[in-house]
């Protein structure tokens, strides 16, 4: 079985400050990990993914995420937040030997204050 | 660019009506998905299709059916719409590779009166 936890429903950060959106996962084997962003009244857009290799993954719009196998985490980060980063963020996992169906977290609402 | 389109952005239907939501992708993806999204509940999978005419039930299939007659098109059917099916419906597609990204449509916001 696979699962994802996003422990924070909402994250508030001031513009220009670093941001972190947390994600922890559980899989039987090894994971493929994904972050998606959803702007209001839109579908989800892909941000970045971890497949293999370097634990630090860089993605769109200046976002990055660090895969930590020992802590089973894949936290999303950005060094300097923008008001336009305000959106709903979803973490997702697939077991590399499991189903094609990913498991999504419940989402974290990021609010960046001017 | 991959494109996933959904037939309507907004729909208003009456209780008991049969509702069709259509999704089309243009990247020859094998896998297609229907989700519903409700505040506080995240994304819940309704149905998954891995090939033409092939489908698997997701977490909440009750009250829904699907049809995939062509590879690029995946339809979600509400046999008899009810008010508790008022929601945002999202379609997604991907290649049959667990490392591959899902691509999402813009969503259909359905209101059942």
XYZ file of C-alpha atoms in Angstrom:
227
model
C 0.000 0.000 0.000
C 1.108 3.561 -0.592
C 0.155 6.760 1.172
C 1.036 10.441 1.321
C 0.689 12.908 4.158
C 0.720 16.664 3.852
C 0.572 17.641 7.507
C -0.312 21.288 6.972
C -3.632 22.367 5.476
C -2.295 25.877 5.070
C 1.101 27.563 5.020
C 1.467 31.318 5.364
C 4.640 33.118 4.374
C 5.647 36.697 3.662
C 6.758 37.620 0.169
C 10.521 37.344 -0.170
C 10.848 34.772 2.615
C 11.734 31.127 2.003
C 8.861 28.673 1.915
C 8.535 24.977 2.681
C 5.539 22.744 2.001
C 5.891 19.384 3.701
C 5.217 15.914 2.318
C 5.907 12.487 3.769
C 5.157 9.212 2.050
C 4.912 5.496 2.592
C 5.460 2.799 -0.033
C 6.357 -0.873 0.075
C 9.293 -0.493 -2.274
C 10.939 2.587 -3.725
C 9.016 5.729 -4.621
C 8.452 7.980 -7.543
C 7.449 11.345 -6.068
C 5.666 14.272 -7.683
C 4.592 17.810 -6.821
C 1.709 19.533 -8.584
C 0.264 23.031 -8.219
C -3.330 24.112 -8.694
C -4.345 27.711 -9.224
C -7.994 28.692 -8.524
C -10.522 27.085 -10.866
C -7.813 25.319 -12.830
C -6.513 21.786 -13.200
C -3.295 20.577 -11.608
C 0.023 21.483 -13.209
C 3.213 19.469 -12.830
C 6.016 21.172 -10.871
C 8.727 18.568 -10.391
C 9.417 14.925 -9.704
C 11.949 12.607 -8.139
C 12.677 9.425 -10.039
C 16.263 8.530 -9.232
C 19.673 10.141 -8.837
C 20.319 13.474 -7.149
C 18.183 13.925 -4.063
C 17.680 17.632 -4.793
C 15.277 18.111 -7.658
C 14.731 21.434 -9.371
C 11.468 22.267 -11.078
C 9.342 25.006 -12.577
C 8.991 28.573 -11.237
C 12.086 28.310 -9.015
C 10.743 25.465 -6.879
C 12.878 22.588 -5.676
C 12.331 19.550 -3.500
C 14.632 17.299 -1.519
C 14.129 13.557 -1.392
C 15.082 12.145 2.004
C 14.811 8.368 2.047
C 15.547 7.919 5.739
C 12.825 10.374 6.726
C 10.521 9.309 3.855
C 10.013 12.949 2.990
C 9.866 15.058 -0.146
C 9.423 18.649 1.019
C 8.840 21.400 -1.540
C 10.940 24.541 -1.130
C 11.559 27.923 -2.675
C 14.199 30.383 -1.501
C 12.093 33.523 -1.994
C 8.294 33.378 -2.169
C 6.185 35.453 -4.535
C 2.563 36.497 -4.068
C 1.867 34.693 -7.347
C 2.992 31.414 -5.716
C -0.232 31.433 -3.691
C -2.030 28.252 -4.738
C -2.901 24.712 -3.681
C -0.003 22.251 -3.734
C -0.319 18.484 -3.998
C 2.280 15.818 -3.349
C 1.838 12.407 -5.008
C 3.616 9.047 -4.867
C 3.786 5.874 -6.924
C 5.619 2.729 -5.885
C 8.061 1.942 -8.696
C 6.812 -1.647 -8.794
C 3.210 -0.957 -7.908
C 0.081 0.399 -9.509
C -0.025 3.047 -12.226
C -2.446 4.906 -9.980
C -0.690 7.544 -7.883
C -1.741 8.422 -4.364
C -2.192 12.118 -3.682
C -1.942 14.048 -0.456
C -4.886 16.197 0.584
C -3.167 19.346 -0.552
C -1.633 22.356 1.185
C -2.873 25.869 0.573
C 0.064 28.242 0.296
C -0.696 31.884 1.010
C 2.045 34.417 0.326
C 1.389 37.791 1.919
C 2.677 41.001 0.283
C 2.523 20.566 -25.464
C 0.265 17.919 -24.064
C -3.314 18.966 -24.035
C -6.137 17.486 -21.989
C -9.479 19.086 -22.665
C -12.785 18.679 -20.871
C -16.086 19.281 -22.578
C -17.404 21.899 -20.157
C -15.930 24.239 -17.560
C -19.231 24.716 -15.755
C -22.407 22.634 -15.770
C -25.720 22.980 -13.994
C -27.990 19.925 -13.934
C -31.121 18.828 -12.139
C -31.414 15.894 -9.759
C -32.107 12.687 -11.660
C -30.643 13.855 -14.953
C -28.060 11.740 -16.787
C -24.834 13.704 -17.090
C -21.940 13.140 -19.482
C -18.502 14.610 -18.869
C -16.029 14.136 -21.674
C -12.256 14.248 -21.642
C -9.933 14.188 -24.645
C -6.134 13.969 -24.686
C -3.890 14.449 -27.690
C -0.672 12.696 -26.628
C -1.540 9.050 -27.249
C -1.504 8.300 -23.518
C -2.527 4.819 -22.480
C -3.794 5.774 -19.021
C -6.678 8.080 -18.235
C -8.207 9.032 -14.901
C -11.310 10.699 -13.500
C -11.097 12.427 -10.117
C -13.442 14.518 -8.072
C -12.114 17.270 -5.877
C -13.906 18.555 -2.811
C -12.628 21.026 -0.199
C -10.735 19.280 2.566
C -10.887 15.898 0.822
C -8.230 16.390 -1.827
C -8.433 14.361 -5.031
C -10.430 11.153 -4.983
C -10.156 8.706 -7.860
C -13.462 7.694 -9.423
C -12.244 5.491 -12.287
C -9.026 4.636 -14.064
C -8.648 3.318 -17.618
C -5.443 1.665 -18.870
C -6.573 0.880 -22.416
C -9.537 1.124 -24.744
C -12.561 -0.524 -23.141
C -10.514 -1.337 -20.002
C -11.267 0.257 -16.654
C -10.718 -0.108 -12.945
C -12.824 1.253 -10.129
C -11.215 3.878 -7.982
C -12.017 4.917 -4.447
C -15.525 6.291 -5.066
C -17.133 4.661 -8.138
C -20.679 4.514 -6.757
C -23.112 6.502 -8.855
C -20.675 6.818 -11.756
C -19.788 4.844 -14.853
C -17.184 5.411 -17.569
C -16.684 4.723 -21.236
C -13.505 4.523 -23.255
C -14.269 3.569 -26.847
C -11.272 5.396 -28.323
C -7.813 5.813 -26.867
C -7.975 9.594 -26.723
C -11.419 9.913 -25.137
C -12.595 9.003 -21.641
C -16.146 9.803 -20.607
C -17.585 9.969 -17.115
C -21.302 9.326 -16.764
C -23.504 10.201 -13.841
C -26.415 7.829 -14.348
C -28.841 9.810 -12.185
C -27.319 12.981 -10.822
C -27.738 13.745 -7.142
C -26.953 16.852 -5.133
C -24.055 15.102 -3.391
C -22.350 14.826 -6.769
C -21.937 18.591 -6.909
C -18.177 18.906 -7.195
C -15.163 19.742 -9.323
C -14.329 16.916 -11.730
C -10.804 16.551 -13.056
C -9.612 14.350 -15.886
C -5.960 13.332 -16.243
C -3.866 11.218 -18.586
C -0.383 9.721 -18.620
C 1.783 7.170 -20.363
C 1.830 3.643 -18.960
C 5.051 4.313 -17.090
C 5.067 4.858 -13.347
C 7.787 7.510 -13.669
C 5.722 9.614 -16.037
C 3.789 12.710 -15.078
C 0.030 12.984 -15.165
C -1.448 15.790 -17.271
C -4.670 17.329 -16.043
C -7.555 18.998 -17.795
C -8.923 22.349 -16.595
C -11.745 20.740 -14.645
C -15.534 20.793 -14.828
C -17.413 22.404 -11.981
C -20.735 20.591 -11.747
C -23.688 21.902 -9.781
C -26.629 19.542 -9.283
C -29.822 21.266 -8.165
